């Protein structure tokens, strides 16, 4: 049997070791933490995020050292000079002024502040004054309650919630530059592994950029409280190899699909009629039809998206039905009105929508 004091010490040591391992894993971005957390700020995959990561480590190291010194001295003083039995309880002699100590505690913080100011300035310069190579892609991102609109002005593409961009390598850099706008209130664009936060503010144009080095799906989130569904204003950034990106562009530029299967063609046609004769077309656009609403997401290639309602649920026919009939069931307070269609109409409408690939 281990004595209680020894056991307590053992538990404390194990706890400390675990903390150190976790911190190291998070900091290097290669450990179990980064693999499980898709929004890990310690696992940057783009120059913008990398510059911020380096800066974060420096600030953490400096403030961590200050914490260890101050907390260590405090703990030492508390233990070493605690009250003991038989201590003299009269007031100790009072000491006033020490030039050396005062100089030290003025000069050291000033040096620390200067180092932090200079590195902050360099970090801001590296991010804000980044060059725009000729191959860079321009995307306009518009924050809306509670979804994202993405426009590619040079490609003539409009989509929602899921941003597709090419990977960028050193030999042939193709970074993506974003113009950030807001249609209503302040939002904030944040995909932690690709770039720092930048706000989208009404009547103002903000800029940001990212140059992801690895293909994959990167997750993010609106990072500025913007109303009831702020938490379900998720961001998905799909980073593609160049050829995959070009294929995605070609698919998005193609007109909306037409049902080829004769058996379902009449159902789809009646669904299209419902779409074009109800409130749908006031808010949504489908290229090549009379629907050109701009208040809600463009639906021309609706089924090319993995999620619905800005990442709230998977994009399936079942979820589409629920979303159209009762949006509050998926996203309470959303600005999409419930359509209250009859079952027959709803089925036809969804049959049409799922052809929009
Ligand atoms: Cu948009 Cu929070």
Tab-separated table of C-alpha atoms and ligand atoms in Angstrom:
chain	number	residue	atom	x	y	z
A	1	UNK	CA	0.000	0.000	0.000
A	2	UNK	CA	1.445	3.402	-1.004
A	3	UNK	CA	1.127	6.069	1.711
A	4	UNK	CA	-1.428	8.814	0.907
A	5	UNK	CA	1.169	11.593	0.580
A	6	UNK	CA	3.263	9.614	-1.899
A	7	UNK	CA	0.133	8.723	-3.859
A	8	UNK	CA	-0.962	12.371	-4.070
A	9	UNK	CA	2.499	13.342	-5.316
A	10	UNK	CA	2.393	10.565	-7.930
A	11	UNK	CA	-1.041	11.672	-9.202
A	12	UNK	CA	0.149	15.293	-9.378
A	13	UNK	CA	3.249	14.283	-11.372
A	14	UNK	CA	1.241	12.138	-13.788
A	15	UNK	CA	-1.262	14.990	-14.279
A	16	UNK	CA	1.566	17.427	-14.980
A	17	UNK	CA	3.191	15.020	-17.470
A	18	UNK	CA	-0.136	14.572	-19.283
A	19	UNK	CA	-0.606	18.354	-19.479
A	20	UNK	CA	2.875	18.805	-20.925
A	21	UNK	CA	2.266	16.064	-23.535
A	22	UNK	CA	-1.091	17.564	-24.548
A	23	UNK	CA	0.365	21.075	-24.786
A	24	UNK	CA	3.302	19.808	-26.869
A	25	UNK	CA	0.945	17.872	-29.188
A	26	UNK	CA	-1.268	20.921	-29.652
A	27	UNK	CA	1.702	23.221	-30.226
A	28	UNK	CA	3.436	21.067	-32.813
A	29	UNK	CA	0.148	20.462	-34.598
A	30	UNK	CA	1.055	16.846	-35.334
A	31	UNK	CA	-0.307	15.114	-32.261
A	32	UNK	CA	-3.659	13.534	-31.459
A	33	UNK	CA	-5.224	16.935	-30.716
A	34	UNK	CA	-4.702	18.398	-34.198
A	35	UNK	CA	-6.005	15.251	-35.886
A	36	UNK	CA	-9.287	15.377	-34.010
A	37	UNK	CA	-9.914	19.137	-34.034
A	38	UNK	CA	-10.513	20.393	-37.601
A	39	UNK	CA	-10.364	24.000	-36.387
A	40	UNK	CA	-7.073	23.690	-34.498
A	41	UNK	CA	-5.242	27.049	-34.568
A	42	UNK	CA	-2.021	25.148	-33.811
A	43	UNK	CA	-2.158	23.214	-37.106
A	44	UNK	CA	-1.852	25.961	-39.800
A	45	UNK	CA	-2.028	24.954	-43.483
A	46	UNK	CA	-1.695	28.355	-45.152
A	47	UNK	CA	0.878	31.184	-44.998
A	48	UNK	CA	-1.621	33.576	-43.410
A	49	UNK	CA	-2.405	31.103	-40.594
A	50	UNK	CA	1.270	30.124	-40.322
A	51	UNK	CA	2.400	33.739	-39.728
A	52	UNK	CA	-0.191	34.104	-36.962
A	53	UNK	CA	0.822	30.725	-35.494
A	54	UNK	CA	4.503	31.747	-35.256
A	55	UNK	CA	3.481	35.015	-33.602
A	56	UNK	CA	1.176	33.168	-31.173
A	57	UNK	CA	4.008	30.854	-30.090
A	58	UNK	CA	6.278	33.843	-29.379
A	59	UNK	CA	3.584	35.605	-27.317
A	60	UNK	CA	2.790	32.354	-25.466
A	61	UNK	CA	6.483	31.778	-24.725
A	62	UNK	CA	6.982	35.327	-23.351
A	63	UNK	CA	3.778	35.423	-21.296
A	64	UNK	CA	4.358	31.799	-20.179
A	65	UNK	CA	7.841	32.717	-18.897
A	66	UNK	CA	6.406	35.742	-17.033
A	67	UNK	CA	3.723	33.494	-15.518
A	68	UNK	CA	6.254	30.866	-14.376
A	69	UNK	CA	8.557	33.481	-12.783
A	70	UNK	CA	5.746	35.392	-11.011
A	71	UNK	CA	3.804	32.295	-9.913
A	72	UNK	CA	7.052	30.571	-8.845
A	73	UNK	CA	8.163	33.506	-6.672
A	74	UNK	CA	4.675	33.774	-5.221
A	75	UNK	CA	4.494	30.050	-4.387
A	76	UNK	CA	8.005	30.166	-2.924
A	77	UNK	CA	7.133	33.152	-0.700
A	78	UNK	CA	3.866	31.567	0.452
A	79	UNK	CA	5.518	28.262	1.433
A	80	UNK	CA	8.865	29.518	2.707
A	81	UNK	CA	7.523	32.412	4.777
A	82	UNK	CA	4.222	30.955	5.994
A	83	UNK	CA	3.268	31.538	9.617
A	84	UNK	CA	4.718	28.934	11.941
A	85	UNK	CA	4.055	28.098	15.588
A	86	UNK	CA	5.993	30.343	17.940
A	87	UNK	CA	6.646	33.031	15.245
A	88	UNK	CA	7.235	36.576	16.408
A	89	UNK	CA	3.954	38.327	15.471
A	90	UNK	CA	5.158	41.927	15.835
A	91	UNK	CA	5.413	44.024	12.654
A	92	UNK	CA	8.709	43.341	10.771
A	93	UNK	CA	11.051	46.240	9.864
A	94	UNK	CA	9.689	48.212	6.851
A	95	UNK	CA	12.031	48.780	3.897
A	96	UNK	CA	11.442	51.697	1.469
A	97	UNK	CA	12.922	52.041	-2.001
A	98	UNK	CA	15.540	50.059	-3.890
A	99	UNK	CA	16.957	51.697	-6.969
A	100	UNK	CA	18.190	48.429	-8.512
A	101	UNK	CA	14.867	46.634	-8.111
A	102	UNK	CA	12.919	49.619	-9.468
A	103	UNK	CA	15.158	49.941	-12.518
A	104	UNK	CA	14.850	46.188	-13.170
A	105	UNK	CA	11.056	46.116	-13.002
A	106	UNK	CA	10.813	49.151	-15.281
A	107	UNK	CA	13.374	48.185	-17.906
A	108	UNK	CA	12.410	44.497	-18.327
A	109	UNK	CA	8.696	45.175	-19.078
A	110	UNK	CA	9.644	48.016	-21.462
A	111	UNK	CA	11.914	45.644	-23.411
A	112	UNK	CA	9.147	43.005	-23.507
A	113	UNK	CA	6.595	45.549	-24.771
A	114	UNK	CA	9.000	46.787	-27.479
A	115	UNK	CA	9.619	43.201	-28.671
A	116	UNK	CA	5.851	42.518	-28.788
A	117	UNK	CA	5.088	45.799	-30.618
A	118	UNK	CA	7.746	45.173	-33.272
A	119	UNK	CA	6.726	41.548	-33.899
A	120	UNK	CA	3.050	42.578	-34.038
A	121	UNK	CA	3.891	45.242	-36.635
A	122	UNK	CA	5.874	42.721	-38.689
A	123	UNK	CA	3.036	40.163	-38.504
A	124	UNK	CA	0.461	42.748	-39.656
A	125	UNK	CA	2.758	43.814	-42.515
A	126	UNK	CA	3.325	40.207	-43.645
A	127	UNK	CA	-0.440	39.601	-43.788
A	128	UNK	CA	-1.807	42.909	-45.063
A	129	UNK	CA	0.875	43.713	-47.623
A	130	UNK	CA	1.108	40.251	-49.173
A	131	UNK	CA	1.815	40.407	-52.929
A	132	UNK	CA	-0.912	39.348	-55.385
A	133	UNK	CA	0.659	36.987	-57.904
A	134	UNK	CA	-0.967	36.920	-61.373
A	135	UNK	CA	-2.531	33.483	-60.779
A	136	UNK	CA	-4.511	34.589	-57.718
A	137	UNK	CA	-8.248	33.971	-57.509
A	138	UNK	CA	-10.721	36.713	-56.528
A	139	UNK	CA	-13.792	35.780	-54.515
A	140	UNK	CA	-16.405	38.061	-52.975
A	141	UNK	CA	-17.812	36.702	-49.720
A	142	UNK	CA	-21.026	38.249	-48.446
A	143	UNK	CA	-22.144	37.587	-44.872
A	144	UNK	CA	-25.910	37.283	-44.472
A	145	UNK	CA	-28.214	36.278	-41.639
A	146	UNK	CA	-27.282	33.332	-41.413
A	147	UNK	CA	-25.398	32.065	-44.401
A	148	UNK	CA	-22.523	32.919	-46.712
A	149	UNK	CA	-22.735	33.938	-50.342
A	150	UNK	CA	-19.649	33.382	-52.500
A	151	UNK	CA	-19.231	35.096	-55.874
A	152	UNK	CA	-16.403	34.451	-58.298
A	153	UNK	CA	-16.618	37.569	-60.517
A	154	UNK	CA	-13.919	36.430	-62.980
A	155	UNK	CA	-15.592	33.017	-63.405
A	156	UNK	CA	-19.259	34.049	-63.312
A	157	UNK	CA	-20.065	31.630	-60.463
A	158	UNK	CA	-22.393	32.286	-57.509
A	159	UNK	CA	-22.673	29.731	-54.722
A	160	UNK	CA	-23.377	29.532	-51.001
A	161	UNK	CA	-21.811	28.337	-47.748
A	162	UNK	CA	-19.210	26.052	-49.301
A	163	UNK	CA	-16.175	27.866	-50.683
A	164	UNK	CA	-14.123	25.984	-53.281
A	165	UNK	CA	-10.568	27.171	-53.933
A	166	UNK	CA	-7.388	25.752	-55.506
A	167	UNK	CA	-4.372	24.596	-53.545
A	168	UNK	CA	-1.408	26.988	-53.788
A	169	UNK	CA	2.175	25.806	-53.999
A	170	UNK	CA	5.407	27.734	-53.788
A	171	UNK	CA	6.502	27.151	-57.384
A	172	UNK	CA	3.145	28.266	-58.786
A	173	UNK	CA	1.330	30.340	-56.144
A	174	UNK	CA	-2.436	30.667	-56.637
A	175	UNK	CA	-3.668	32.304	-53.432
A	176	UNK	CA	-7.316	33.239	-53.016
A	177	UNK	CA	-8.078	36.878	-52.188
A	178	UNK	CA	-11.434	37.529	-50.556
A	179	UNK	CA	-13.418	40.756	-50.630
A	180	UNK	CA	-15.587	40.631	-47.524
A	181	UNK	CA	-18.976	42.390	-47.489
A	182	UNK	CA	-22.067	42.212	-45.321
A	183	UNK	CA	-25.691	42.435	-46.419
A	184	UNK	CA	-27.057	43.128	-42.921
A	185	UNK	CA	-25.116	43.064	-39.635
A	186	UNK	CA	-21.465	42.478	-38.699
A	187	UNK	CA	-20.186	38.919	-39.255
A	188	UNK	CA	-16.681	37.490	-39.078
A	189	UNK	CA	-14.977	35.074	-41.461
A	190	UNK	CA	-12.810	32.562	-39.607
A	191	UNK	CA	-11.293	29.334	-40.867
A	192	UNK	CA	-8.598	28.871	-38.210
A	193	UNK	CA	-6.280	26.518	-40.126
A	194	UNK	CA	-6.217	28.828	-43.180
A	195	UNK	CA	-6.307	32.426	-41.937
A	196	UNK	CA	-6.987	34.781	-39.069
A	197	UNK	CA	-10.411	36.296	-38.395
A	198	UNK	CA	-11.618	39.181	-40.547
A	199	UNK	CA	-14.919	40.957	-39.975
A	200	UNK	CA	-17.595	41.564	-42.627
A	201	UNK	CA	-19.059	44.979	-41.903
A	202	UNK	CA	-22.014	46.716	-43.614
A	203	UNK	CA	-20.978	49.564	-45.952
A	204	UNK	CA	-17.344	48.600	-45.844
A	205	UNK	CA	-15.071	46.332	-47.892
A	206	UNK	CA	-12.525	44.259	-45.984
A	207	UNK	CA	-9.877	42.079	-47.576
A	208	UNK	CA	-8.203	38.826	-46.644
A	209	UNK	CA	-6.359	36.010	-48.384
A	210	UNK	CA	-5.288	32.410	-47.997
A	211	UNK	CA	-2.972	30.061	-49.850
A	212	UNK	CA	-3.633	26.531	-48.565
A	213	UNK	CA	-0.757	24.119	-49.099
A	214	UNK	CA	-2.774	20.877	-48.740
A	215	UNK	CA	-6.022	19.838	-50.439
A	216	UNK	CA	-8.861	18.936	-48.085
A	217	UNK	CA	-11.884	20.244	-46.243
A	218	UNK	CA	-11.299	23.062	-43.769
A	219	UNK	CA	-13.984	24.064	-41.323
A	220	UNK	CA	-14.751	27.459	-39.911
A	221	UNK	CA	-17.451	29.503	-38.290
A	222	UNK	CA	-18.858	33.011	-38.200
A	223	UNK	CA	-16.933	34.516	-35.305
A	224	UNK	CA	-18.989	37.628	-34.560
A	225	UNK	CA	-22.371	37.363	-32.864
A	226	UNK	CA	-24.901	38.224	-35.581
A	227	UNK	CA	-28.295	37.094	-34.243
A	228	UNK	CA	-30.166	33.956	-33.203
A	229	UNK	CA	-28.561	31.587	-35.698
A	230	UNK	CA	-24.982	32.875	-35.386
A	231	UNK	CA	-23.937	29.413	-34.109
A	232	UNK	CA	-25.276	27.754	-37.279
A	233	UNK	CA	-23.414	30.006	-39.667
A	234	UNK	CA	-20.746	27.441	-40.444
A	235	UNK	CA	-18.042	27.702	-43.066
A	236	UNK	CA	-16.725	24.896	-45.240
A	237	UNK	CA	-13.685	25.540	-47.423
A	238	UNK	CA	-12.893	22.831	-49.989
A	239	UNK	CA	-9.312	23.054	-51.169
A	240	UNK	CA	-8.778	21.213	-54.454
A	241	UNK	CA	-5.837	20.172	-56.567
A	242	UNK	CA	-5.713	22.442	-59.643
A	243	UNK	CA	-7.368	19.945	-62.035
A	244	UNK	CA	-10.142	19.155	-59.529
A	245	UNK	CA	-10.774	22.869	-59.044
A	246	UNK	CA	-10.990	23.413	-62.819
A	247	UNK	CA	-13.529	20.551	-63.020
A	248	UNK	CA	-15.609	22.116	-60.230
A	249	UNK	CA	-15.536	25.473	-62.076
A	250	UNK	CA	-16.710	23.820	-65.304
A	251	UNK	CA	-19.586	22.089	-63.482
A	252	UNK	CA	-20.672	25.319	-61.789
A	253	UNK	CA	-20.627	27.248	-65.067
A	254	UNK	CA	-22.783	24.644	-66.818
A	255	UNK	CA	-26.536	25.329	-66.879
A	256	UNK	CA	-28.741	23.607	-64.300
A	257	UNK	CA	-29.366	19.970	-65.126
A	258	UNK	CA	-32.546	18.814	-66.892
A	259	UNK	CA	-34.087	15.491	-65.867
A	260	UNK	CA	-33.223	12.860	-68.478
A	261	UNK	CA	-35.352	10.075	-67.021
A	262	UNK	CA	-38.749	10.175	-68.792
A	263	UNK	CA	-40.473	8.344	-65.908
A	264	UNK	CA	-39.779	11.169	-63.453
A	265	UNK	CA	-39.784	13.996	-66.024
A	266	UNK	CA	-43.415	14.952	-65.444
A	267	UNK	CA	-42.968	14.985	-61.643
A	268	UNK	CA	-39.875	17.171	-62.069
A	269	UNK	CA	-41.723	19.471	-64.492
A	270	UNK	CA	-44.566	19.922	-62.039
A	271	UNK	CA	-42.018	20.555	-59.240
A	272	UNK	CA	-40.392	23.225	-61.396
A	273	UNK	CA	-43.812	24.797	-61.986
A	274	UNK	CA	-44.421	24.914	-58.217
A	275	UNK	CA	-40.986	26.464	-57.689
A	276	UNK	CA	-41.714	29.155	-60.265
A	277	UNK	CA	-45.226	29.958	-59.069
A	278	UNK	CA	-44.790	30.084	-55.272
A	279	UNK	CA	-42.756	32.359	-53.007
A	280	UNK	CA	-39.528	30.369	-53.726
A	281	UNK	CA	-38.501	32.585	-56.631
A	282	UNK	CA	-38.745	35.792	-54.593
A	283	UNK	CA	-35.625	34.779	-52.667
A	284	UNK	CA	-33.849	32.137	-54.740
A	285	UNK	CA	-32.291	32.095	-58.194
A	286	UNK	CA	-31.857	29.195	-60.609
A	287	UNK	CA	-29.930	30.180	-63.741
A	288	UNK	CA	-31.922	29.672	-66.929
A	289	UNK	CA	-35.330	29.983	-65.212
A	290	UNK	CA	-37.517	32.941	-64.240
A	291	UNK	CA	-36.294	32.601	-60.627
A	292	UNK	CA	-33.776	35.349	-59.940
A	293	UNK	CA	-34.309	36.193	-56.244
A	294	UNK	CA	-31.194	37.323	-54.447
A	295	UNK	CA	-32.250	37.249	-50.791
A	296	UNK	CA	-31.487	33.539	-50.299
A	297	UNK	CA	-28.831	31.190	-51.684
A	298	UNK	CA	-28.529	30.616	-55.454
A	299	UNK	CA	-29.908	27.124	-56.130
A	300	UNK	CA	-28.610	26.553	-59.689
A	301	UNK	CA	-26.305	23.761	-58.481
A	302	UNK	CA	-27.960	23.091	-55.119
A	303	UNK	CA	-27.140	19.374	-55.076
A	304	UNK	CA	-23.420	19.998	-55.641
A	305	UNK	CA	-23.324	21.154	-52.015
A	306	UNK	CA	-22.809	18.726	-49.134
A	307	UNK	CA	-24.827	20.620	-46.545
A	308	UNK	CA	-27.990	22.662	-46.180
A	309	UNK	CA	-28.732	25.812	-44.188
A	310	UNK	CA	-25.079	26.870	-43.875
A	311	UNK	CA	-23.726	23.580	-42.603
A	312	UNK	CA	-26.642	22.868	-40.249
A	313	UNK	CA	-27.538	19.461	-41.782
A	314	UNK	CA	-26.538	17.110	-44.613
A	315	UNK	CA	-27.994	17.980	-48.009
A	316	UNK	CA	-30.410	15.086	-48.620
A	317	UNK	CA	-33.916	14.887	-50.118
A	318	UNK	CA	-35.322	14.128	-46.632
A	319	UNK	CA	-33.660	17.167	-45.054
A	320	UNK	CA	-34.709	19.340	-48.015
A	321	UNK	CA	-38.346	18.384	-47.407
A	322	UNK	CA	-38.082	19.220	-43.724
A	323	UNK	CA	-36.235	22.459	-44.493
A	324	UNK	CA	-38.921	23.604	-46.956
A	325	UNK	CA	-41.865	22.626	-44.743
A	326	UNK	CA	-40.538	23.572	-41.307
A	327	UNK	CA	-37.177	25.432	-41.366
A	328	UNK	CA	-37.442	26.091	-37.635
A	329	UNK	CA	-37.087	22.352	-36.996
A	330	UNK	CA	-33.507	22.556	-38.283
A	331	UNK	CA	-32.593	26.170	-37.606
A	332	UNK	CA	-34.986	28.014	-35.270
A	333	UNK	CA	-35.356	31.693	-36.173
A	334	UNK	CA	-34.002	31.250	-39.707
A	335	UNK	CA	-35.302	33.773	-42.266
A	336	UNK	CA	-36.522	30.988	-44.600
A	337	UNK	CA	-40.333	30.950	-44.227
A	338	UNK	CA	-42.192	27.617	-43.807
A	339	UNK	CA	-43.902	26.798	-47.113
A	340	UNK	CA	-46.721	24.538	-45.767
A	341	UNK	CA	-47.195	22.668	-49.059
A	342	UNK	CA	-49.386	19.623	-49.558
A	343	UNK	CA	-47.478	16.311	-49.611
A	344	UNK	CA	-47.954	15.915	-53.371
A	345	UNK	CA	-46.616	19.413	-54.078
A	346	UNK	CA	-43.718	19.002	-51.643
A	347	UNK	CA	-42.651	15.694	-53.225
A	348	UNK	CA	-42.776	17.198	-56.725
A	349	UNK	CA	-40.835	20.291	-55.610
A	350	UNK	CA	-38.096	18.196	-54.009
A	351	UNK	CA	-37.960	15.924	-57.090
A	352	UNK	CA	-37.186	19.051	-59.078
A	353	UNK	CA	-34.670	20.458	-56.595
A	354	UNK	CA	-32.627	17.243	-56.434
A	355	UNK	CA	-32.046	17.482	-60.204
A	356	UNK	CA	-30.115	20.753	-59.660
A	357	UNK	CA	-26.686	19.178	-59.619
B	1	LIG	CU1	-22.718	35.731	-38.830
B	1	LIG	CU2	-22.238	35.338	-36.543
